CSV table of C-alpha atoms in Angstrom, one decimal:
chain,number,residue,atom,x,y,z
E,7,MET,CA,55.5,240.7,15.3
E,8,LYS,CA,55.2,240.1,19.0
E,9,GLN,CA,55.6,243.8,19.6
E,10,LEU,CA,53.0,244.7,16.9
E,11,PHE,CA,50.5,242.4,18.5
E,12,ALA,CA,51.2,243.8,22.0
E,13,LEU,CA,50.4,247.3,20.6
E,14,ILE,CA,47.2,246.0,18.9
E,15,SER,CA,46.1,244.2,22.1
E,16,GLY,CA,46.6,247.4,24.1
E,17,LEU,CA,44.6,249.4,21.5
E,18,PHE,CA,41.8,246.9,21.5
E,19,PHE,CA,41.8,246.8,25.3
E,20,GLY,CA,41.4,250.6,25.4
E,21,LEU,CA,38.6,250.6,22.9
E,22,GLY,CA,36.9,247.9,24.9
E,23,LEU,CA,37.1,250.1,28.0
E,24,ILE,CA,35.6,253.0,26.1
E,25,VAL,CA,32.8,251.0,24.5
E,26,SER,CA,31.9,249.4,27.8
E,27,GLY,CA,31.8,252.7,29.7
E,28,MET,CA,34.5,251.7,32.1
E,29,SER,CA,36.8,254.5,31.1
E,30,ASP,CA,34.2,256.9,32.6
E,31,PRO,CA,34.7,257.3,36.4
E,32,ALA,CA,31.1,258.4,36.7
E,33,LYS,CA,29.9,255.0,35.6
E,34,VAL,CA,32.4,253.2,37.8
E,35,LEU,CA,31.5,255.2,40.9
E,36,ASN,CA,27.8,254.6,40.2
E,37,PHE,CA,28.4,250.9,39.9
E,38,LEU,CA,29.9,251.0,43.3
E,39,ASP,CA,27.0,253.1,44.7
E,40,VAL,CA,24.5,250.3,45.3
E,41,PHE,CA,22.4,252.4,47.7
E,42,GLY,CA,22.4,255.6,45.5
E,43,THR,CA,22.5,256.2,41.8
E,44,TRP,CA,23.3,252.5,41.1
E,45,ASP,CA,24.4,251.6,37.5
E,46,PRO,CA,25.0,247.9,37.3
E,47,SER,CA,26.6,248.1,33.8
E,48,LEU,CA,30.1,247.2,35.0
E,49,ALA,CA,29.0,243.8,36.1
E,50,PHE,CA,28.3,243.2,32.4
E,51,VAL,CA,31.8,244.3,31.5
E,52,MET,CA,33.4,241.8,33.8
E,53,GLY,CA,31.0,239.1,32.7
E,54,GLY,CA,31.6,239.7,29.0
E,55,ALA,CA,35.4,239.8,29.5
E,56,ILE,CA,35.5,236.6,31.6
E,57,ALA,CA,33.1,234.9,29.1
E,58,VAL,CA,35.7,235.4,26.4
E,59,THR,CA,38.9,235.1,28.4
E,60,ALA,CA,38.1,231.9,30.3
E,61,PRO,CA,37.5,229.6,27.3
E,62,GLY,CA,40.2,231.5,25.3
E,63,PHE,CA,42.9,230.9,27.9
E,64,ALA,CA,41.9,227.3,28.3
E,65,LEU,CA,42.0,226.7,24.5
E,66,ILE,CA,45.4,228.4,24.1
E,67,THR,CA,47.2,226.7,27.0
E,68,ARG,CA,45.8,223.3,26.0
E,69,ARG,CA,46.4,223.6,22.2
E,70,LEU,CA,49.5,225.7,21.9
E,71,PRO,CA,52.8,224.4,23.2
E,72,ARG,CA,54.1,228.0,23.2
E,73,PRO,CA,52.9,231.4,22.2
E,74,VAL,CA,52.4,231.9,18.4
E,75,PHE,CA,55.6,234.0,18.0
E,76,GLY,CA,57.7,231.9,20.3
E,77,GLY,CA,58.9,232.3,23.9
E,78,ALA,CA,56.9,230.8,26.8
E,79,PHE,CA,53.7,231.4,28.6
E,80,HIS,CA,54.2,233.6,31.6
E,81,LEU,CA,51.6,232.4,34.0
E,82,PRO,CA,51.4,233.0,37.7
E,83,THR,CA,52.0,229.8,39.7
E,84,ARG,CA,51.4,230.9,43.3
E,85,ASN,CA,48.3,229.7,45.0
E,86,ASP,CA,49.0,230.8,48.6
E,87,LEU,CA,47.3,233.7,50.3
E,88,ASP,CA,49.6,236.3,51.9
E,89,PRO,CA,49.2,239.6,53.7
E,90,ARG,CA,50.6,241.4,50.6
E,91,LEU,CA,47.8,240.2,48.4
E,92,LEU,CA,45.1,241.1,50.8
E,93,SER,CA,46.5,244.5,51.9
E,94,GLY,CA,47.3,245.5,48.4
E,95,ALA,CA,43.9,244.6,47.1
E,96,ALA,CA,42.2,246.5,50.0
E,97,LEU,CA,44.3,249.6,49.3
E,98,PHE,CA,43.6,249.3,45.6
E,99,GLY,CA,39.9,249.1,46.3
E,100,LEU,CA,40.0,252.1,48.5
E,101,GLY,CA,41.7,254.2,45.8
E,102,TRP,CA,39.3,252.8,43.1
E,103,GLY,CA,36.3,253.8,45.2
E,104,LEU,CA,37.7,257.3,45.8
E,105,GLY,CA,38.7,258.2,42.2
E,106,GLY,CA,36.6,255.9,40.0
E,107,PHE,CA,39.8,255.0,38.1
E,108,CYS,CA,41.7,251.7,38.0
E,109,PRO,CA,45.0,251.6,35.9
E,110,GLY,CA,43.6,250.7,32.5
E,111,PRO,CA,40.8,253.3,32.3
E,112,ALA,CA,43.1,256.0,33.8
E,113,LEU,CA,45.7,255.5,31.0
E,114,THR,CA,42.9,255.2,28.4
E,115,ALA,CA,41.4,258.5,29.6
E,116,LEU,CA,44.8,260.3,29.9
E,117,PRO,CA,44.8,261.8,26.3
E,118,MET,CA,41.5,263.5,27.1
E,119,LEU,CA,43.5,265.6,29.6
E,120,ALA,CA,40.8,266.0,32.3
E,121,THR,CA,42.4,267.7,35.4
E,122,GLY,CA,41.6,264.8,37.7
E,123,THR,CA,43.2,262.3,35.3
E,124,LEU,CA,46.3,264.5,34.9
E,125,VAL,CA,46.7,264.4,38.7
E,126,PHE,CA,45.7,260.7,39.1
E,127,VAL,CA,48.1,259.1,36.6
E,128,PRO,CA,51.5,260.5,37.8
E,129,PHE,CA,50.5,259.6,41.4
E,130,MET,CA,49.5,256.1,40.3
E,131,LEU,CA,53.0,255.7,38.7
E,132,ILE,CA,54.6,256.9,41.9
E,133,GLY,CA,52.5,254.4,43.9
E,134,MET,CA,53.6,251.6,41.5
E,135,TRP,CA,57.2,252.6,42.0
E,136,LEU,CA,56.8,252.6,45.8
E,137,ALA,CA,55.3,249.2,45.7
E,138,ARG,CA,58.0,247.8,43.5
E,139,HIS,CA,60.6,249.1,46.0
E,140,ALA,CA,58.6,248.4,49.1
E,141,GLY,CA,61.0,245.6,50.0
E,142,GLN,CA,63.8,248.1,50.3
E,143,PHE,CA,62.0,250.2,52.9
E,144,PRO,CA,60.7,247.4,55.2
E,145,ASN,CA,60.4,249.8,58.1
E,146,ILE,CA,58.1,252.2,56.4
E,147,PHE,CA,55.9,249.9,54.2
E,148,ALA,CA,54.0,246.8,55.3
E,149,LYS,CA,56.1,244.6,57.6
E,150,GLY,CA,56.7,241.1,56.4
E,151,ALA,CA,56.9,242.1,52.7
E,152,THR,CA,59.2,239.8,50.8
E,153,GLN,CA,60.4,240.8,47.5
D,114,MET,CA,25.1,262.1,39.0
D,115,GLU,CA,23.1,259.4,37.2
D,116,THR,CA,24.5,257.4,34.4
D,117,GLU,CA,22.6,255.4,31.9
D,118,PHE,CA,22.4,251.6,32.3
D,119,THR,CA,24.1,250.2,29.2
D,120,PRO,CA,24.0,246.4,29.5
D,121,TRP,CA,24.7,245.6,25.8
D,122,LEU,CA,27.5,248.1,25.2
D,123,SER,CA,29.1,247.1,28.5
D,124,LEU,CA,28.8,243.4,27.6
D,125,GLY,CA,30.3,244.1,24.1
D,126,GLY,CA,33.1,246.2,25.5
D,127,GLY,CA,33.8,243.6,28.1
D,128,MET,CA,34.1,241.0,25.3
D,129,MET,CA,36.5,243.2,23.5
D,130,ILE,CA,38.6,243.4,26.7
D,131,GLY,CA,38.5,239.6,26.9
D,132,ALA,CA,39.5,239.3,23.2
D,133,SER,CA,42.4,241.6,23.8
D,134,ALA,CA,43.6,239.4,26.8
D,135,VAL,CA,43.3,236.3,24.7
D,136,LEU,CA,45.2,237.9,21.8
D,137,LEU,CA,48.1,239.0,24.1
D,138,MET,CA,48.3,235.5,25.7
D,139,ALA,CA,48.3,233.8,22.2
D,140,THR,CA,50.9,236.1,20.7
D,141,ASN,CA,53.0,237.0,23.6
D,142,GLY,CA,52.2,234.5,26.3
D,143,ARG,CA,51.5,237.3,28.8
D,144,ILE,CA,48.6,238.1,31.2
D,145,ALA,CA,46.9,241.3,30.2
D,146,GLY,CA,47.2,242.8,33.7
D,147,ILE,CA,47.4,246.6,33.3
D,148,SER,CA,49.1,247.3,36.6
D,149,GLY,CA,51.8,244.7,35.9
D,150,LEU,CA,52.4,245.8,32.3
D,151,THR,CA,52.5,249.5,33.3
D,152,SER,CA,54.8,248.8,36.2
D,153,ARG,CA,57.1,246.7,34.0
D,154,ALA,CA,57.1,249.3,31.2
D,155,PHE,CA,58.8,251.7,33.6
D,156,ALA,CA,60.9,249.2,35.7
D,157,ARG,CA,64.6,249.3,35.0
D,158,ALA,CA,65.0,245.8,36.4
D,159,THR,CA,62.7,244.2,33.8
D,160,ASP,CA,64.4,242.3,30.9
D,161,GLY,CA,64.3,244.1,27.6
D,162,GLU,CA,61.7,242.1,25.8
D,163,ALA,CA,59.1,242.2,28.6
D,164,ARG,CA,59.7,245.9,29.0
D,165,GLY,CA,59.3,246.5,25.3
D,166,VAL,CA,56.1,244.5,25.0
D,167,SER,CA,54.7,246.1,28.1
D,168,ALA,CA,55.5,249.6,26.8
D,169,LEU,CA,53.8,248.9,23.5
D,170,PHE,CA,50.7,247.6,25.2
D,171,VAL,CA,50.5,250.7,27.3
D,172,LEU,CA,51.1,252.8,24.1
D,173,GLY,CA,48.1,251.0,22.5
D,174,LEU,CA,45.9,251.9,25.5
D,175,LEU,CA,47.0,255.6,25.2
D,176,LEU,CA,46.1,255.6,21.5
D,177,ALA,CA,42.6,254.2,21.9
D,178,ALA,CA,40.8,257.4,22.9
D,179,PRO,CA,42.5,259.5,20.1
D,180,LEU,CA,41.6,256.8,17.6
D,181,TRP,CA,38.0,256.9,18.9
D,182,ALA,CA,37.9,260.7,18.6
D,183,LEU,CA,39.3,260.5,15.0
D,184,VAL,CA,36.7,258.0,13.9
D,185,SER,CA,33.7,259.3,15.7
D,186,GLY,CA,34.5,263.0,15.7
D,187,GLY,CA,34.4,263.4,19.5
D,188,TRP,CA,35.9,262.2,22.7
D,189,PRO,CA,34.1,259.4,24.6
D,190,GLN,CA,31.8,260.7,27.3
D,191,GLN,CA,33.4,261.0,30.7
D,192,TRP,CA,33.1,262.8,34.1
D,193,VAL,CA,36.3,262.7,36.2
D,194,PRO,CA,36.4,263.9,39.9
D,195,SER,CA,38.3,267.2,39.8
D,196,ASN,CA,39.5,267.6,43.4
D,197,PRO,CA,43.3,267.3,42.9
D,198,VAL,CA,44.0,266.2,46.5
D,199,LEU,CA,41.4,263.4,46.3
D,200,MET,CA,42.7,262.3,42.9
D,201,ALA,CA,46.4,262.3,44.1
D,202,VAL,CA,45.5,260.1,47.1
D,203,ALA,CA,43.4,257.9,44.9
D,204,GLY,CA,46.1,257.5,42.3
D,205,LEU,CA,48.7,256.7,44.9
D,206,LEU,CA,46.5,254.1,46.5
D,207,VAL,CA,45.5,252.5,43.2
D,208,GLY,CA,49.1,252.3,41.9
D,209,PHE,CA,50.6,251.1,45.2
D,210,GLY,CA,47.8,248.7,46.0
D,211,ALA,CA,47.7,247.1,42.5
D,212,VAL,CA,51.4,246.4,42.3
D,213,PHE,CA,51.7,245.4,46.0
D,214,GLY,CA,48.8,243.0,45.6
D,215,ASN,CA,50.1,241.7,42.3
D,216,GLY,CA,47.2,242.8,40.2
D,217,CYS,CA,44.2,245.1,39.5
D,218,THR,CA,40.8,244.8,37.9
D,219,SER,CA,42.2,243.3,34.7
D,220,GLY,CA,45.0,241.0,36.1
D,221,HIS,CA,43.0,239.6,39.0
D,222,GLY,CA,39.4,240.5,38.0
D,223,VAL,CA,39.5,239.3,34.4
D,224,CYS,CA,42.5,237.1,33.7
D,225,GLY,CA,43.0,235.6,37.2
D,226,ILE,CA,39.3,234.7,37.6
D,227,SER,CA,39.3,233.3,34.1
D,228,ARG,CA,42.2,230.9,35.1
D,229,GLY,CA,40.3,229.9,38.2
D,230,SER,CA,43.1,231.3,40.4
D,231,MET,CA,42.1,231.3,44.1
D,232,ARG,CA,44.4,234.2,44.8
D,233,SER,CA,42.7,236.3,42.1
D,234,ILE,CA,39.2,235.4,43.3
D,235,ILE,CA,40.1,236.5,46.9
D,236,ALA,CA,41.9,239.6,45.7
D,237,THR,CA,38.9,240.6,43.5
D,238,VAL,CA,36.4,240.1,46.3
D,239,THR,CA,38.7,242.1,48.6
D,240,PHE,CA,39.1,245.1,46.3
D,241,MET,CA,35.4,245.1,45.3
D,242,ALA,CA,34.4,245.1,48.9
D,243,ALA,CA,36.8,247.9,49.8
D,244,ALA,CA,35.6,250.0,46.8
D,245,PHE,CA,31.9,249.4,47.7
D,246,VAL,CA,32.5,250.4,51.3
D,247,THR,CA,34.5,253.5,50.2
D,248,VAL,CA,31.7,254.8,48.0
D,249,LEU,CA,29.1,254.0,50.7
D,250,VAL,CA,31.1,256.1,53.2
D,251,THR,CA,32.0,259.0,50.9
D,252,ARG,CA,28.6,259.3,49.3
D,253,HIS,CA,26.2,258.4,52.1
D,254,MET,CA,28.0,258.9,55.4
D,255,ILE,CA,30.2,262.0,55.0
D,256,GLY,CA,27.6,264.0,53.1
D,257,GLY,CA,28.9,263.3,49.5
């Protein structure tokens, strides 16, 4: 059951990205282009998503002792700011502004087989692999990384 | 290239994304952070259940556009930058940055902010600022 609902969640997430226009890099890049062909649509995507998620999460964690199909809630507990968070976010933003894709939309757009997407996704997976193993190459990647 | 301002569709799609995040939390107890789920779907170190759930969520994402095409009779509208070098660099930065910084638009921007996480708020402000500056530079300063 857990697995089925994970699949349904992913499918629904992807459909949300398509309906909202976020799976289209042209719309993302125009959202980021305030001084050019600005398209403020994506502010509504984030607003709509938070408007549902914030009360939803609050209700779940308050009312449910554990997830519906058992197990435990896996919630991040850290509240400190570290160089990893800031440098990671900055690099992510740089890539997002260059390609117009973040991970969800890139995966959603993958079956449409556009050349740019077919290049982007494998390199994104390589980037994720490198970040997971960054602690093993402390001399090459971001000093002070602790993993 | 201009795109049409779509406040209602974007709001509705955003609410679907939120509903998906709530569904995953209620049924699996997990944050719908795409970079984390994708990374875990491929990580050998992850325990079996987390890996399976992550892989199925990613599979769901991959099935969304084909399902859309099946029902509506055509792919969703999109324009993707086609310069392969640019997209390779962008992909590398997005993948590395998202996992290194513990989250992307969904994990920090939607789920983290919804939980009132200070780390996520700071991360979101940081990647938004970096992305705005990147587009400002590429489109308005180096001739775009």
